[in-house]
Tab-separated table of C-alpha atoms in Angstrom:
chain	number	residue	atom	x	y	z
H	10	UNK	CA	11.927	-21.698	41.166
H	11	UNK	CA	14.511	-19.178	42.317
H	12	UNK	CA	14.803	-15.673	40.906
H	13	UNK	CA	18.181	-13.936	40.863
H	14	UNK	CA	18.689	-10.259	40.061
H	15	UNK	CA	22.477	-10.245	39.979
H	16	UNK	CA	24.585	-12.539	37.801
H	17	UNK	CA	27.215	-12.840	40.544
H	18	UNK	CA	24.637	-14.663	42.663
H	19	UNK	CA	25.015	-17.631	40.314
H	20	UNK	CA	28.530	-18.208	41.647
H	21	UNK	CA	26.828	-19.822	44.637
H	22	UNK	CA	25.504	-22.602	42.395
H	23	UNK	CA	28.162	-25.317	42.416
H	24	UNK	CA	26.295	-27.688	40.117
H	25	UNK	CA	26.702	-27.523	36.356
H	26	UNK	CA	24.449	-24.953	34.733
H	27	UNK	CA	22.450	-25.363	31.536
H	28	UNK	CA	21.663	-21.867	30.289
H	29	UNK	CA	19.487	-20.142	27.754
H	30	UNK	CA	18.921	-16.438	27.290
H	31	UNK	CA	16.377	-14.254	25.547
H	32	UNK	CA	13.393	-11.974	25.946
H	33	UNK	CA	10.955	-14.899	25.568
H	34	UNK	CA	8.033	-12.541	25.034
H	35	UNK	CA	4.800	-14.522	24.976
H	36	UNK	CA	6.652	-17.782	25.646
H	37	UNK	CA	5.343	-19.257	22.387
H	38	UNK	CA	5.751	-22.902	21.356
H	39	UNK	CA	9.232	-22.230	19.967
H	40	UNK	CA	10.373	-20.800	23.293
H	41	UNK	CA	8.711	-23.657	25.151
H	42	UNK	CA	10.483	-26.260	23.002
H	43	UNK	CA	13.854	-24.624	23.665
H	44	UNK	CA	13.305	-24.250	27.412
H	45	UNK	CA	12.135	-27.853	27.718
H	46	UNK	CA	15.498	-28.875	26.201
H	47	UNK	CA	17.291	-26.822	28.860
H	48	UNK	CA	15.306	-28.457	31.663
H	49	UNK	CA	15.782	-31.946	30.198
H	50	UNK	CA	19.570	-31.616	29.865
H	51	UNK	CA	19.886	-30.173	33.377
H	52	UNK	CA	17.943	-33.100	34.836
H	53	UNK	CA	20.025	-35.601	32.890
H	54	UNK	CA	23.321	-34.277	34.278
H	55	UNK	CA	21.794	-33.471	37.693
H	56	UNK	CA	22.569	-29.839	37.110
H	57	UNK	CA	20.579	-26.604	37.252
H	58	UNK	CA	18.464	-25.057	34.486
H	59	UNK	CA	18.812	-21.272	34.253
H	60	UNK	CA	16.917	-18.810	32.056
H	61	UNK	CA	18.518	-15.391	31.621
H	62	UNK	CA	15.882	-12.857	30.640
H	63	UNK	CA	15.242	-9.133	30.970
H	64	UNK	CA	12.915	-6.885	32.943
H	65	UNK	CA	12.001	-5.012	29.756
H	66	UNK	CA	12.278	-5.630	26.023
H	67	UNK	CA	15.730	-4.555	24.683
H	68	UNK	CA	14.085	-2.922	21.663
H	69	UNK	CA	12.540	-0.370	24.010
H	70	UNK	CA	16.043	1.053	24.554
H	71	UNK	CA	16.752	1.475	20.856
H	72	UNK	CA	13.384	2.562	19.499
H	73	UNK	CA	12.043	5.052	22.021
H	74	UNK	CA	9.616	6.786	19.649
H	75	UNK	CA	7.777	3.618	18.642
H	76	UNK	CA	8.161	1.426	21.699
H	77	UNK	CA	7.547	-2.264	21.135
H	78	UNK	CA	4.496	-3.734	22.826
H	79	UNK	CA	4.685	-6.973	24.783
H	80	UNK	CA	2.603	-10.055	24.046
H	81	UNK	CA	2.692	-10.892	27.740
H	82	UNK	CA	3.762	-8.896	30.769
H	83	UNK	CA	6.694	-9.867	32.983
H	84	UNK	CA	4.553	-11.388	35.717
H	85	UNK	CA	2.884	-13.762	33.243
H	86	UNK	CA	6.267	-14.750	31.795
H	87	UNK	CA	7.616	-15.726	35.213
H	88	UNK	CA	4.502	-17.811	35.918
H	89	UNK	CA	4.922	-19.730	32.670
H	90	UNK	CA	8.631	-20.363	33.309
H	91	UNK	CA	7.622	-21.875	36.629
H	92	UNK	CA	5.100	-24.122	34.860
H	93	UNK	CA	7.921	-25.275	32.553
H	94	UNK	CA	9.841	-26.359	35.689
H	95	UNK	CA	12.829	-24.063	35.225
H	96	UNK	CA	15.089	-24.169	38.307
H	97	UNK	CA	16.272	-20.554	38.284
H	98	UNK	CA	15.640	-17.297	36.459
H	99	UNK	CA	18.270	-14.577	36.201
H	100	UNK	CA	16.394	-11.308	35.748
H	101	UNK	CA	18.821	-8.794	34.321
H	102	UNK	CA	18.483	-5.099	33.575
H	103	UNK	CA	19.366	-4.804	29.899
H	104	UNK	CA	21.166	-1.486	30.335
H	105	UNK	CA	23.749	-3.239	32.526
H	106	UNK	CA	24.956	-5.419	29.672
H	107	UNK	CA	24.029	-3.525	26.503
H	108	UNK	CA	27.569	-2.188	25.986
H	109	UNK	CA	29.389	-5.501	26.452
H	110	UNK	CA	31.080	-6.862	23.348
H	111	UNK	CA	29.986	-10.305	22.185
H	112	UNK	CA	33.163	-11.925	23.516
H	113	UNK	CA	32.967	-10.102	26.856
H	114	UNK	CA	29.344	-11.133	27.262
H	115	UNK	CA	30.359	-14.794	27.105
H	116	UNK	CA	33.716	-14.594	28.902
H	117	UNK	CA	33.259	-11.868	31.512
H	118	UNK	CA	29.523	-11.916	32.099
H	119	UNK	CA	28.619	-15.601	31.776
H	120	UNK	CA	31.701	-17.772	32.274
H	121	UNK	CA	33.148	-15.647	35.084
H	122	UNK	CA	29.948	-15.913	37.083
H	123	UNK	CA	28.659	-19.447	36.619
H	124	UNK	CA	29.676	-23.051	36.146
H	125	UNK	CA	28.381	-23.257	32.570
H	126	UNK	CA	27.977	-26.754	31.163
H	127	UNK	CA	25.779	-26.119	28.130
H	128	UNK	CA	24.397	-23.074	26.338
H	129	UNK	CA	21.087	-23.745	24.570
H	130	UNK	CA	19.718	-21.325	21.993
H	131	UNK	CA	17.926	-20.890	18.670
H	132	UNK	CA	19.618	-20.490	15.303
H	133	UNK	CA	18.916	-16.737	15.055
H	134	UNK	CA	20.510	-15.862	18.409
H	135	UNK	CA	22.559	-12.647	18.451
H	136	UNK	CA	24.397	-11.140	21.391
H	137	UNK	CA	26.792	-8.387	22.397
H	138	UNK	CA	26.864	-4.681	21.597
H	139	UNK	CA	25.230	-3.862	18.259
H	140	UNK	CA	24.251	-7.553	17.958
H	141	UNK	CA	27.802	-8.289	16.859
H	142	UNK	CA	27.780	-11.922	17.999
H	143	UNK	CA	25.998	-14.745	16.191
H	144	UNK	CA	25.830	-18.548	16.208
H	145	UNK	CA	29.052	-18.848	14.212
H	146	UNK	CA	30.988	-16.876	16.844
H	147	UNK	CA	29.240	-18.748	19.653
H	148	UNK	CA	30.359	-22.088	18.169
H	149	UNK	CA	33.965	-20.889	18.080
H	150	UNK	CA	33.776	-19.636	21.659
H	151	UNK	CA	32.207	-22.877	22.902
H	152	UNK	CA	35.095	-24.903	21.471
H	153	UNK	CA	37.753	-22.504	22.696
H	154	UNK	CA	36.289	-21.970	26.171
H	155	UNK	CA	35.152	-25.581	26.709
H	156	UNK	CA	31.392	-25.420	27.098
H	157	UNK	CA	28.769	-27.306	25.144
H	158	UNK	CA	26.448	-25.604	22.674
H	159	UNK	CA	23.060	-26.845	21.511
H	160	UNK	CA	21.306	-24.963	18.708
H	161	UNK	CA	17.619	-25.877	18.692
H	162	UNK	CA	15.825	-25.979	15.289
H	163	UNK	CA	12.976	-23.592	14.537
H	164	UNK	CA	9.357	-24.554	15.075
H	165	UNK	CA	7.230	-23.779	12.008
H	166	UNK	CA	3.510	-23.430	11.374
H	167	UNK	CA	2.307	-23.168	7.764
H	168	UNK	CA	5.988	-23.050	6.736
H	169	UNK	CA	6.550	-19.891	8.791
H	170	UNK	CA	8.922	-19.763	11.731
H	171	UNK	CA	7.107	-19.182	14.999
H	172	UNK	CA	8.315	-15.884	16.456
H	173	UNK	CA	7.105	-13.120	18.750
H	174	UNK	CA	7.322	-10.681	15.819
H	175	UNK	CA	4.993	-12.804	13.695
H	176	UNK	CA	2.574	-13.225	16.599
H	177	UNK	CA	2.390	-9.431	17.007
H	178	UNK	CA	1.660	-9.135	13.283
H	179	UNK	CA	-1.138	-11.714	13.481
H	180	UNK	CA	-2.609	-9.969	16.535
H	181	UNK	CA	-2.843	-6.711	14.612
H	182	UNK	CA	-4.469	-8.576	11.709
H	183	UNK	CA	-7.013	-10.206	14.009
H	184	UNK	CA	-5.814	-13.724	13.122
H	185	UNK	CA	-6.456	-15.039	16.601
H	186	UNK	CA	-6.497	-18.750	15.672
H	187	UNK	CA	-2.968	-18.517	14.251
H	188	UNK	CA	-1.906	-16.655	17.390
H	189	UNK	CA	-3.340	-19.480	19.509
H	190	UNK	CA	-1.448	-22.114	17.505
H	191	UNK	CA	1.828	-20.257	17.923
H	192	UNK	CA	1.342	-19.577	21.634
H	193	UNK	CA	0.041	-23.068	22.331
H	194	UNK	CA	-2.842	-21.506	24.270
H	195	UNK	CA	-5.524	-18.835	23.978
H	196	UNK	CA	-4.399	-15.221	23.837
H	197	UNK	CA	-5.386	-13.109	26.810
H	198	UNK	CA	-4.693	-9.778	28.450
H	199	UNK	CA	-4.706	-9.214	32.197
H	200	UNK	CA	-5.282	-5.697	33.433
H	201	UNK	CA	-6.775	-3.491	36.091
H	202	UNK	CA	-10.345	-2.288	35.619
H	203	UNK	CA	-10.867	1.464	35.597
H	204	UNK	CA	-14.106	3.370	35.111
H	205	UNK	CA	-15.116	3.217	31.487
H	206	UNK	CA	-17.964	4.120	29.219
H	207	UNK	CA	-21.635	3.316	29.695
H	208	UNK	CA	-23.603	3.177	26.460
H	209	UNK	CA	-26.716	4.826	27.856
H	210	UNK	CA	-26.152	2.606	30.891
H	211	UNK	CA	-27.779	-0.249	28.943
H	212	UNK	CA	-24.395	-1.882	28.537
H	213	UNK	CA	-22.041	-0.822	31.342
H	214	UNK	CA	-18.489	-1.445	30.244
H	215	UNK	CA	-15.197	-1.614	32.065
H	216	UNK	CA	-11.998	-0.166	30.691
H	217	UNK	CA	-8.963	-2.361	31.082
H	218	UNK	CA	-5.926	-0.339	32.021
H	219	UNK	CA	-3.136	-1.349	29.657
H	220	UNK	CA	0.535	-0.541	29.803
H	221	UNK	CA	2.746	-2.685	27.603
H	222	UNK	CA	0.415	-5.400	26.368
H	223	UNK	CA	-0.043	-5.870	22.651
H	224	UNK	CA	-3.657	-5.080	21.798
H	225	UNK	CA	-5.308	-7.213	19.086
H	226	UNK	CA	-6.877	-5.640	15.999
H	227	UNK	CA	-9.476	-2.903	16.438
H	228	UNK	CA	-13.066	-4.095	16.372
H	229	UNK	CA	-15.660	-6.016	18.346
H	230	UNK	CA	-14.547	-9.305	19.885
H	231	UNK	CA	-16.187	-12.255	21.591
H	232	UNK	CA	-14.291	-12.751	24.852
H	233	UNK	CA	-14.297	-14.680	28.083
H	234	UNK	CA	-13.542	-12.805	31.290
H	235	UNK	CA	-11.845	-14.616	34.162
H	236	UNK	CA	-12.338	-13.202	37.644
H	237	UNK	CA	-11.767	-14.976	40.961
H	238	UNK	CA	-11.795	-18.464	39.490
H	239	UNK	CA	-14.957	-18.015	37.426
H	240	UNK	CA	-15.317	-17.202	33.753
H	241	UNK	CA	-17.982	-15.101	32.081
H	242	UNK	CA	-18.907	-14.554	28.458
H	243	UNK	CA	-18.466	-11.029	27.206
H	244	UNK	CA	-18.099	-8.606	24.323
H	245	UNK	CA	-15.068	-6.381	23.986
H	246	UNK	CA	-14.502	-3.343	21.845
H	247	UNK	CA	-11.027	-2.261	20.864
H	248	UNK	CA	-10.716	1.144	19.264
H	249	UNK	CA	-11.302	4.848	19.703
H	250	UNK	CA	-15.123	4.850	20.173
H	251	UNK	CA	-15.772	7.088	17.127
H	252	UNK	CA	-19.570	7.269	17.552
H	253	UNK	CA	-19.261	8.656	21.061
H	254	UNK	CA	-16.606	11.152	22.119
H	255	UNK	CA	-13.714	9.501	20.281
H	256	UNK	CA	-10.401	8.686	21.903
H	257	UNK	CA	-6.831	9.451	20.874
H	258	UNK	CA	-5.500	6.025	21.861
H	259	UNK	CA	-7.212	2.645	21.434
H	260	UNK	CA	-9.182	1.475	24.458
H	261	UNK	CA	-10.099	-2.025	25.568
H	262	UNK	CA	-13.684	-1.894	26.863
H	263	UNK	CA	-15.478	-5.018	28.030
H	264	UNK	CA	-19.150	-5.725	28.623
H	265	UNK	CA	-19.551	-8.833	30.824
H	266	UNK	CA	-22.786	-10.807	30.480
H	267	UNK	CA	-24.845	-11.417	33.638
H	268	UNK	CA	-22.245	-9.741	35.826
H	269	UNK	CA	-23.249	-7.138	38.388
H	270	UNK	CA	-20.288	-6.832	40.729
H	271	UNK	CA	-18.190	-3.751	41.354
H	272	UNK	CA	-14.718	-4.626	40.071
H	273	UNK	CA	-13.175	-1.189	39.727
H	274	UNK	CA	-9.540	-1.392	40.745
H	275	UNK	CA	-9.535	-5.184	40.421
H	276	UNK	CA	-7.559	-7.268	37.942
H	277	UNK	CA	-9.381	-9.377	35.376
H	278	UNK	CA	-8.181	-11.566	32.542
H	279	UNK	CA	-9.745	-11.139	29.095
H	280	UNK	CA	-9.452	-14.132	26.749
H	281	UNK	CA	-9.991	-13.317	23.064
H	282	UNK	CA	-12.172	-15.851	21.227
H	283	UNK	CA	-13.065	-14.337	17.866
H	284	UNK	CA	-13.242	-11.013	16.080
H	285	UNK	CA	-16.899	-10.328	15.270
H	286	UNK	CA	-16.616	-7.177	13.165
H	287	UNK	CA	-14.659	-3.999	12.519
H	288	UNK	CA	-15.143	-0.915	14.648
H	289	UNK	CA	-17.200	1.675	12.788
H	290	UNK	CA	-18.720	5.095	13.271
H	291	UNK	CA	-22.517	5.147	13.320
H	292	UNK	CA	-24.690	8.088	12.331
H	293	UNK	CA	-26.210	8.337	15.764
H	294	UNK	CA	-26.393	6.781	19.200
H	295	UNK	CA	-29.551	4.783	18.393
H	296	UNK	CA	-27.844	3.018	15.471
H	297	UNK	CA	-24.906	2.170	17.721
H	298	UNK	CA	-27.174	0.583	20.350
H	299	UNK	CA	-29.020	-1.390	17.671
H	300	UNK	CA	-25.745	-2.804	16.363
H	301	UNK	CA	-24.447	-3.595	19.857
H	302	UNK	CA	-27.687	-5.505	20.545
H	303	UNK	CA	-27.034	-7.562	17.424
H	304	UNK	CA	-23.374	-8.210	18.370
H	305	UNK	CA	-24.328	-9.410	21.837
H	306	UNK	CA	-27.032	-11.780	20.548
H	307	UNK	CA	-24.558	-13.216	18.028
H	308	UNK	CA	-21.894	-13.829	20.679
H	309	UNK	CA	-24.391	-15.360	23.106
H	310	UNK	CA	-25.770	-17.694	20.436
H	311	UNK	CA	-22.320	-18.886	19.382
H	312	UNK	CA	-20.509	-19.106	22.716
H	313	UNK	CA	-23.054	-19.503	25.534
H	314	UNK	CA	-22.622	-23.281	25.582
H	315	UNK	CA	-19.021	-23.375	24.367
């Protein structure tokens, strides 16, 4: 899979291009269905499948006070596009195109720089400055400018359209099984381990350094930790650690069962299995330890052989 960082580079591709564009955060089953259509059409015409996406979420430009979190980071998105057998990815900086009108986006940005055969998108696609372009305008432009347009139907679960927005909502509600259905895989976060808390050193925990990832609901979670090809059962706490010193921002702290290696500075992947309970403030440290003992026994009993 090739990665381009300048749209003009696509002029080098002489074959017909089948294109889709979007943030594709999380690459959920709706995204996967759409991208598979792109790849299938490109193969059929012996052309090239291209995904135009962005190095950051566009909403981060417009809502700077409450910046949107990402379901998956950029690196994970690129890996999944490769798995889907996309030929090329055009990674664009959103601020380069944010002021283009809808018509200019199609005519000057896309058609002037590539041999477009077919544009594939979902029914809610909007484009151009202030989201002024929609599917109706895109249909008119496709007829006028002689390129094919395929609008892919929504994928629904429980009569609700699968979307990144809904997945974020379910993450915050702790509805991890619905998240899994919509992603088509287990939800996980990959991050760098930094020195974290030690509850009396009985349960040494590692903080996961987070930047843009969407953190699931506060509370205690059963997790699996993947490190260097092996996976380990663990317990994770998401919250502000109210019984101890208390934090201003939520932390992701993980206790890994039967694990005694120094992994500070290393990347690990945390897979969320189930929310065990809410985070709570205990009267004292001893009560906290007693409850943590109970949580760990519960997780071990349920997931040790899973």
